[in-house]
Short mmCIF file of C-alpha atoms and ligand atoms in Angstrom, two decimals:
data_model
loop_
_atom_site.label_atom_id
_atom_site.label_comp_id
_atom_site.label_asym_id
_atom_site.label_seq_id
_atom_site.Cartn_x
_atom_site.Cartn_y
_atom_site.Cartn_z
CA MET A 1 0.00 0.00 0.00
CA PRO A 2 1.40 3.42 -0.85
CA PRO A 3 2.06 5.61 2.17
CA GLU A 4 -0.58 8.17 3.07
CA PRO A 5 0.31 11.75 2.22
CA GLY A 6 2.19 13.16 5.14
CA GLN A 7 3.52 9.75 6.13
CA ARG A 8 7.00 8.55 5.44
CA ALA A 9 7.11 5.07 4.01
CA GLY A 10 7.82 2.61 6.77
CA ALA A 11 8.02 5.29 9.44
CA GLN A 12 6.26 4.88 12.77
CA GLU A 13 5.84 8.54 13.40
CA PRO A 14 3.78 10.81 11.16
CA SER A 15 5.80 13.50 9.43
CA ARG A 16 5.63 17.00 10.80
CA CYS A 17 6.45 20.32 9.21
CA GLY A 18 6.28 23.85 10.49
CA VAL A 19 7.66 27.34 10.32
CA VAL A 20 9.71 28.52 13.26
CA ALA A 21 10.46 32.25 13.30
CA LEU A 22 13.36 33.60 15.30
CA VAL A 23 12.92 37.12 16.56
CA GLY A 24 15.00 39.27 18.82
CA ALA A 25 17.39 42.16 18.99
CA PRO A 26 20.28 42.31 16.53
CA ASN A 27 23.25 40.24 17.73
CA ALA A 28 21.13 38.08 20.03
CA GLY A 29 22.48 35.07 18.11
CA LYS A 30 19.54 34.22 15.82
CA SER A 31 21.66 33.36 12.79
CA THR A 32 24.05 31.33 14.92
CA LEU A 33 21.12 29.40 16.35
CA VAL A 34 19.71 28.70 12.89
CA ASN A 35 23.08 27.38 11.81
CA ARG A 36 23.37 25.23 14.90
CA LEU A 37 19.88 23.77 14.48
CA VAL A 38 20.50 23.01 10.83
CA GLY A 39 23.99 21.75 11.45
CA THR A 40 25.57 23.54 8.51
CA LYS A 41 26.42 27.12 7.72
CA VAL A 42 23.38 28.65 6.09
CA ALA A 43 22.50 32.08 7.30
CA ILE A 44 25.27 34.64 7.28
CA VAL A 45 26.55 35.07 10.77
CA SER A 46 27.86 38.55 10.90
CA PRO A 47 29.03 40.91 13.60
CA ARG A 48 27.29 43.60 11.55
CA ALA A 49 23.72 43.91 12.73
CA GLN A 50 20.80 43.55 10.36
CA THR A 51 22.36 41.86 7.39
CA THR A 52 19.91 38.98 7.35
CA ARG A 53 17.13 39.82 4.98
CA ARG A 54 15.93 36.54 3.59
CA ARG A 55 13.01 34.86 5.20
CA LEU A 56 13.67 31.16 4.99
CA THR A 57 17.26 30.72 6.11
CA GLY A 58 17.42 27.13 7.14
CA ILE A 59 15.74 23.76 7.03
CA ALA A 60 16.43 21.53 9.99
CA MET A 61 15.51 17.86 9.91
CA VAL A 62 14.83 16.58 13.42
CA GLY A 63 13.55 13.01 13.46
CA ALA A 64 10.30 12.97 11.49
CA ALA A 65 10.00 16.75 11.57
CA GLN A 66 11.07 19.35 9.07
CA LEU A 67 11.61 22.74 10.67
CA LEU A 68 11.55 25.70 8.30
CA LEU A 69 13.58 28.31 10.11
CA VAL A 70 12.87 31.93 9.41
CA ASP A 71 15.66 34.10 10.71
CA THR A 72 14.11 37.52 10.75
CA PRO A 73 16.12 40.68 10.92
CA GLY A 74 15.77 42.26 14.33
CA ILE A 75 12.45 43.83 15.09
CA PHE A 76 13.41 47.38 15.87
CA ALA A 77 12.12 50.89 15.41
CA PRO A 78 12.33 51.60 11.67
CA ARG A 79 14.48 54.59 10.86
CA ARG A 80 15.22 54.57 7.17
CA ARG A 81 13.21 53.23 4.29
CA LEU A 82 15.33 50.12 4.06
CA ASP A 83 14.77 49.46 7.74
CA ARG A 84 11.04 49.76 7.20
CA ALA A 85 11.19 47.20 4.40
CA MET A 86 13.05 44.81 6.67
CA LEU A 87 10.62 45.41 9.49
CA ALA A 88 7.68 44.63 7.21
CA GLU A 89 9.42 41.45 6.23
CA ALA A 90 10.12 40.51 9.81
CA SER A 91 6.46 41.03 10.63
CA GLU A 92 5.45 38.81 7.78
CA GLY A 93 7.77 36.06 8.97
CA VAL A 94 6.16 36.39 12.35
CA ALA A 95 2.65 36.24 10.90
CA ASP A 96 3.30 32.98 9.05
CA ALA A 97 5.06 31.16 11.84
CA ASP A 98 3.78 28.16 13.78
CA ILE A 99 6.13 28.91 16.64
CA LEU A 100 7.97 32.08 17.57
CA LEU A 101 11.28 31.97 19.34
CA LEU A 102 12.35 35.11 21.10
CA VAL A 103 16.12 34.93 21.26
CA VAL A 104 17.70 36.99 24.01
CA ASP A 105 21.38 37.52 24.66
CA ALA A 106 21.60 36.41 28.29
CA ALA A 107 24.84 38.33 28.76
CA THR A 108 23.24 41.69 27.95
CA GLY A 109 19.93 40.65 29.54
CA LEU A 110 16.76 42.70 29.57
CA THR A 111 17.78 45.76 27.59
CA ASP A 112 15.41 48.47 26.32
CA GLU A 113 15.65 46.81 22.93
CA VAL A 114 14.49 43.46 24.32
CA GLU A 115 11.65 45.22 26.17
CA ALA A 116 10.60 46.86 22.90
CA VAL A 117 10.61 43.54 21.04
CA VAL A 118 8.56 41.81 23.74
CA GLY A 119 6.10 44.70 23.71
CA ARG A 120 5.74 44.55 19.95
CA LEU A 121 5.19 40.81 19.95
CA ALA A 122 2.57 41.06 22.67
CA ALA A 123 0.76 43.80 20.73
CA ALA A 124 0.92 42.01 17.36
CA PRO A 125 -2.31 40.84 15.80
CA ALA A 126 -3.06 37.22 16.70
CA ALA A 127 -0.60 37.41 19.59
CA GLY A 128 -1.49 34.76 22.09
CA GLN A 129 -2.69 32.34 19.43
CA ARG A 130 0.82 31.40 18.45
CA PRO A 131 3.27 29.80 20.85
CA LEU A 132 5.96 32.23 21.90
CA TRP A 133 8.99 30.58 23.45
CA LEU A 134 11.91 32.25 25.16
CA VAL A 135 15.44 31.24 24.25
CA LEU A 136 18.11 32.63 26.54
CA ASN A 137 21.25 32.41 24.42
CA LYS A 138 24.96 32.79 25.16
CA VAL A 139 24.68 30.97 28.48
CA ASP A 140 28.42 30.36 28.12
CA ARG A 141 28.93 34.06 28.81
CA ILE A 142 27.01 34.37 32.05
CA ALA A 143 27.17 32.78 35.48
CA ARG A 144 24.53 30.10 36.05
CA ALA A 145 23.29 31.88 39.14
CA ARG A 146 22.22 34.87 37.03
CA LEU A 147 20.24 32.82 34.51
CA LEU A 148 17.19 31.92 36.58
CA PRO A 149 16.52 35.48 37.81
CA LEU A 150 16.81 36.69 34.21
CA ALA A 151 14.37 34.01 33.01
CA ALA A 152 11.97 35.00 35.78
CA GLU A 153 12.29 38.69 34.96
CA LEU A 154 11.52 38.08 31.29
CA ASN A 155 8.62 35.77 32.10
CA ALA A 156 7.19 38.52 34.28
CA ARG A 157 7.02 40.75 31.17
CA HIS A 158 5.37 38.06 29.14
CA PRO A 159 4.33 34.55 30.12
CA PHE A 160 6.37 32.47 27.67
CA ALA A 161 5.00 29.00 26.95
CA GLU A 162 8.49 27.54 27.30
CA THR A 163 11.91 28.80 28.32
CA PHE A 164 15.19 27.38 27.05
CA MET A 165 18.77 28.15 27.97
CA VAL A 166 21.24 27.52 25.21
CA SER A 167 24.61 28.35 23.77
CA ALA A 168 24.04 28.61 20.03
CA LEU A 169 27.78 28.92 19.55
CA GLY A 170 28.83 25.98 21.70
CA GLY A 171 25.71 23.89 21.14
CA ASP A 172 24.63 23.43 24.78
CA GLY A 173 20.87 22.99 25.04
CA VAL A 174 20.28 23.22 21.29
CA PRO A 175 19.41 19.52 20.74
CA ALA A 176 16.77 19.75 23.49
CA LEU A 177 15.30 22.85 21.86
CA GLY A 178 15.30 21.11 18.46
CA ALA A 179 13.50 18.09 19.90
CA ARG A 180 10.81 20.26 21.52
CA LEU A 181 10.29 22.17 18.28
CA ALA A 182 10.04 18.92 16.34
CA ALA A 183 7.32 17.66 18.67
CA ALA A 184 5.41 20.95 18.57
CA VAL A 185 5.14 21.72 14.84
CA PRO A 186 1.95 20.50 13.15
CA GLU A 187 1.58 17.06 11.62
CA GLY A 188 1.79 17.23 7.86
CA PRO A 189 3.88 16.50 4.81
CA TRP A 190 7.33 18.00 4.44
CA LEU A 191 7.43 21.08 2.24
CA PHE A 192 10.79 20.02 0.87
CA PRO A 193 11.38 16.39 -0.09
CA GLU A 194 14.22 14.88 1.91
CA ASP A 195 16.52 14.45 -1.08
CA ARG A 196 16.09 18.11 -1.98
CA VAL A 197 16.80 19.62 1.41
CA SER A 198 20.52 19.76 0.96
CA ASP A 199 20.25 21.37 -2.49
CA ALA A 200 17.76 23.84 -1.13
CA LEU A 201 20.05 24.76 1.73
CA THR A 202 23.02 25.07 -0.57
CA SER A 203 21.09 27.32 -2.96
CA LEU A 204 19.94 29.57 -0.15
CA PHE A 205 23.39 29.70 1.32
CA LEU A 206 25.05 30.55 -2.00
CA ALA A 207 22.47 33.29 -2.61
CA GLU A 208 23.38 34.75 0.77
CA LEU A 209 27.02 34.93 -0.25
CA THR A 210 26.14 36.96 -3.34
CA ARG A 211 23.82 39.16 -1.35
CA GLU A 212 26.57 39.82 1.14
CA GLN A 213 28.80 41.04 -1.68
CA LEU A 214 26.01 43.30 -2.92
CA TYR A 215 25.81 44.72 0.55
CA LEU A 216 29.57 45.10 0.94
CA GLN A 217 30.21 46.61 -2.48
CA LEU A 218 27.07 48.66 -3.10
CA ARG A 219 25.56 49.67 0.21
CA ASP A 220 26.26 53.37 -0.40
CA GLU A 221 24.80 53.38 -3.89
CA LEU A 222 21.83 51.07 -3.51
CA PRO A 223 19.55 52.71 -0.97
CA LEU A 224 16.95 49.99 -1.28
CA ALA A 225 17.16 46.33 -0.57
CA ALA A 226 18.34 44.11 -3.39
CA ALA A 227 17.56 40.44 -3.24
CA VAL A 228 19.31 37.42 -4.68
CA GLU A 229 17.09 34.67 -5.97
CA PRO A 230 18.56 31.20 -6.44
CA GLU A 231 17.58 29.94 -9.87
CA ARG A 232 19.47 26.78 -10.62
CA LEU A 233 22.17 24.62 -9.12
CA ALA A 234 23.89 21.87 -11.09
CA GLU A 235 26.99 19.75 -10.81
CA ARG A 236 29.18 19.40 -13.89
CA GLU A 237 30.83 16.13 -14.86
CA ASP A 238 34.21 17.43 -13.69
CA GLY A 239 32.72 18.08 -10.24
CA ALA A 240 32.50 21.85 -10.64
CA ILE A 241 29.29 23.46 -9.42
CA GLU A 242 27.24 25.65 -11.72
CA VAL A 243 25.31 28.31 -9.85
CA HIS A 244 22.65 30.47 -11.49
CA GLN A 245 21.23 33.37 -9.56
CA ARG A 246 19.14 36.42 -10.25
CA ILE A 247 19.63 39.77 -8.57
CA LEU A 248 16.38 41.65 -8.09
CA VAL A 249 16.37 45.43 -7.83
CA GLU A 250 13.54 47.93 -7.87
CA ARG A 251 14.35 50.17 -10.82
CA GLU A 252 16.21 50.18 -14.13
CA SER A 253 18.53 52.87 -12.72
CA GLN A 254 19.52 50.48 -9.92
CA LYS A 255 20.04 47.72 -12.42
CA ALA A 256 22.54 49.99 -14.18
CA ILE A 257 24.36 50.52 -10.88
CA VAL A 258 24.62 46.78 -10.23
CA VAL A 259 25.82 46.05 -13.75
CA GLY A 260 28.26 48.98 -13.83
CA LYS A 261 30.17 50.49 -16.73
CA GLY A 262 30.74 47.79 -19.29
CA GLY A 263 29.63 45.21 -16.74
CA ALA A 264 32.57 46.02 -14.47
CA ARG A 265 30.58 46.06 -11.25
CA ILE A 266 28.75 42.80 -11.71
CA LYS A 267 32.01 41.16 -12.74
CA ALA A 268 33.68 42.30 -9.53
CA LEU A 269 30.65 41.25 -7.49
CA GLY A 270 30.52 37.89 -9.17
CA ALA A 271 34.25 37.27 -8.78
CA ALA A 272 34.16 38.04 -5.06
CA ALA A 273 31.03 35.95 -4.50
CA ARG A 274 32.51 33.08 -6.50
CA ARG A 275 35.67 33.10 -4.37
CA GLU A 276 33.53 32.87 -1.23
CA MET A 277 31.54 30.05 -2.78
CA GLU A 278 34.62 28.10 -3.76
CA ALA A 279 36.05 28.46 -0.28
CA ALA A 280 32.77 27.33 1.26
CA MET A 281 32.16 24.44 -1.12
CA GLY A 282 35.77 23.35 -1.41
CA GLY A 283 35.72 23.12 -5.20
CA ARG A 284 35.34 25.03 -8.42
CA VAL A 285 32.25 27.17 -8.93
CA HIS A 286 30.90 28.72 -12.10
CA LEU A 287 28.62 31.60 -11.18
CA PHE A 288 26.06 33.05 -13.56
CA LEU A 289 24.38 36.26 -12.43
CA THR A 290 21.55 38.11 -14.08
CA VAL A 291 20.01 41.36 -12.90
CA LYS A 292 16.34 42.11 -13.15
CA ALA A 293 14.47 45.28 -12.31
CA LYS A 294 11.19 44.27 -10.75
CA PRO A 295 9.38 47.41 -9.62
CA GLY A 296 7.76 47.08 -6.25
CA TRP A 297 9.25 43.71 -5.45
CA ALA A 298 10.21 44.84 -1.97
CA ASP A 299 6.58 45.63 -1.23
CA ASP A 300 5.15 42.58 -2.91
CA ARG A 301 4.45 39.93 -0.33
CA ARG A 302 4.23 37.22 -2.95
CA VAL A 303 7.72 38.01 -4.16
CA TRP A 304 9.04 37.83 -0.64
CA ARG A 305 7.39 34.46 -0.30
CA ASP A 306 8.87 33.31 -3.59
CA LEU A 307 12.28 34.49 -2.55
CA GLY A 308 12.06 32.62 0.68
CA LEU A 309 10.38 29.47 -0.34
CA THR A 310 10.85 28.60 -3.97
CA TRP A 311 13.70 27.96 -6.29
CA VAL A 312 14.20 26.14 -9.56
CA ASP A 313 16.73 23.46 -10.15
P1 GDP B 1 21.81 37.83 15.10
O1 GDP B 1 22.03 39.27 14.76
O2 GDP B 1 20.76 37.69 16.15
O3 GDP B 1 21.56 36.95 13.91
O4 GDP B 1 23.17 37.33 15.81
P2 GDP B 1 24.37 36.44 15.23
O5 GDP B 1 23.95 35.02 15.11
O6 GDP B 1 24.90 37.12 14.03
O7 GDP B 1 25.40 36.51 16.44
C1 GDP B 1 25.93 37.74 16.89
C2 GDP B 1 27.25 37.49 17.60
O8 GDP B 1 27.04 36.72 18.79
C3 GDP B 1 28.23 36.68 16.76
O9 GDP B 1 29.52 37.21 16.97
C4 GDP B 1 28.13 35.27 17.33
O10 GDP B 1 29.31 34.53 17.18
C5 GDP B 1 27.85 35.56 18.79
N1 GDP B 1 27.13 34.45 19.44
C6 GDP B 1 25.99 33.85 19.01
N2 GDP B 1 25.61 32.87 19.86
C7 GDP B 1 26.52 32.83 20.84
C8 GDP B 1 26.68 32.03 22.04
O11 GDP B 1 25.91 31.12 22.34
N3 GDP B 1 27.75 32.32 22.83
C9 GDP B 1 28.64 33.31 22.53
N4 GDP B 1 29.63 33.52 23.37
N5 GDP B 1 28.52 34.07 21.43
C10 GDP B 1 27.48 33.85 20.59
MG1 MG B 2 21.38 37.43 11.92
#
């Protein structure tokens, strides 16, 4: 008999799949936690705050569960237009999530920024219907005796359904968190077939490397967010990896900036991104970049969803 949808052939447990959104102040350790849960480098972990812009940044397989990890940029008071775009995106990630993890840097504790995030989450529409869990991170940086009072203080601000104490960097407590998440996400079929998870992760990761170069090389000239969409990933017979990606900008004028005079800029971008990719993949990479002006993409929720959750191979 063929397995029921949502069941793995021969498996005892039904499959589970859910979206887990990580929220918190910049530098709380959200990207590090995503990487630790997934077990491979996916999101960019950067000392620079607010570089994470993609929604889906990791897929963690824990037993029969597939956890789609959304590493939101910090929820903070929007200042510039770009910040507002990121905030809108963070809110959307929050709206779609099955479980919200508030990640707090235990070493800095209950700062004004953390208070603001907790307040915003509590005031969000549908707050209270979605589990909100507290993750005290960086426990390696604080004395044990200070952890419980901090957990109590935070729980006094908001009654969290669960509280975890972890070191995303060292790994302490992360397997326990992963297991609880796996048990808590809804029963249902995996969004990404098992044999595609690693390609999906690789595509997302490689897109992040290109986006980081865009940020590094063009942040002064490109006032608005540019996105990198993974299009195709293939392995050549000689073992080299062929990577096709599309850079999305808002306007033709921005496309001209990304391409540069005689294509000089995109060549430099591509060369730097390719070097990062080769270092990360440990082999040769052929990178093919195209640039597309897609007016309004940053405001189009469907495009955000596409960027986060679909790719072509
Ligand atoms: P994000 O802005 O919330 O995504 O934070 P990141 O994941 O980029 O982490 C910010 C900084 O905190 C990085 O330098 C990480 O290496 C560091 N960090 C993250 N988790 C831990 C942890 O558990 N312990 C320590 N000591 N440092 C951590
Ligand atoms: Mg981050």
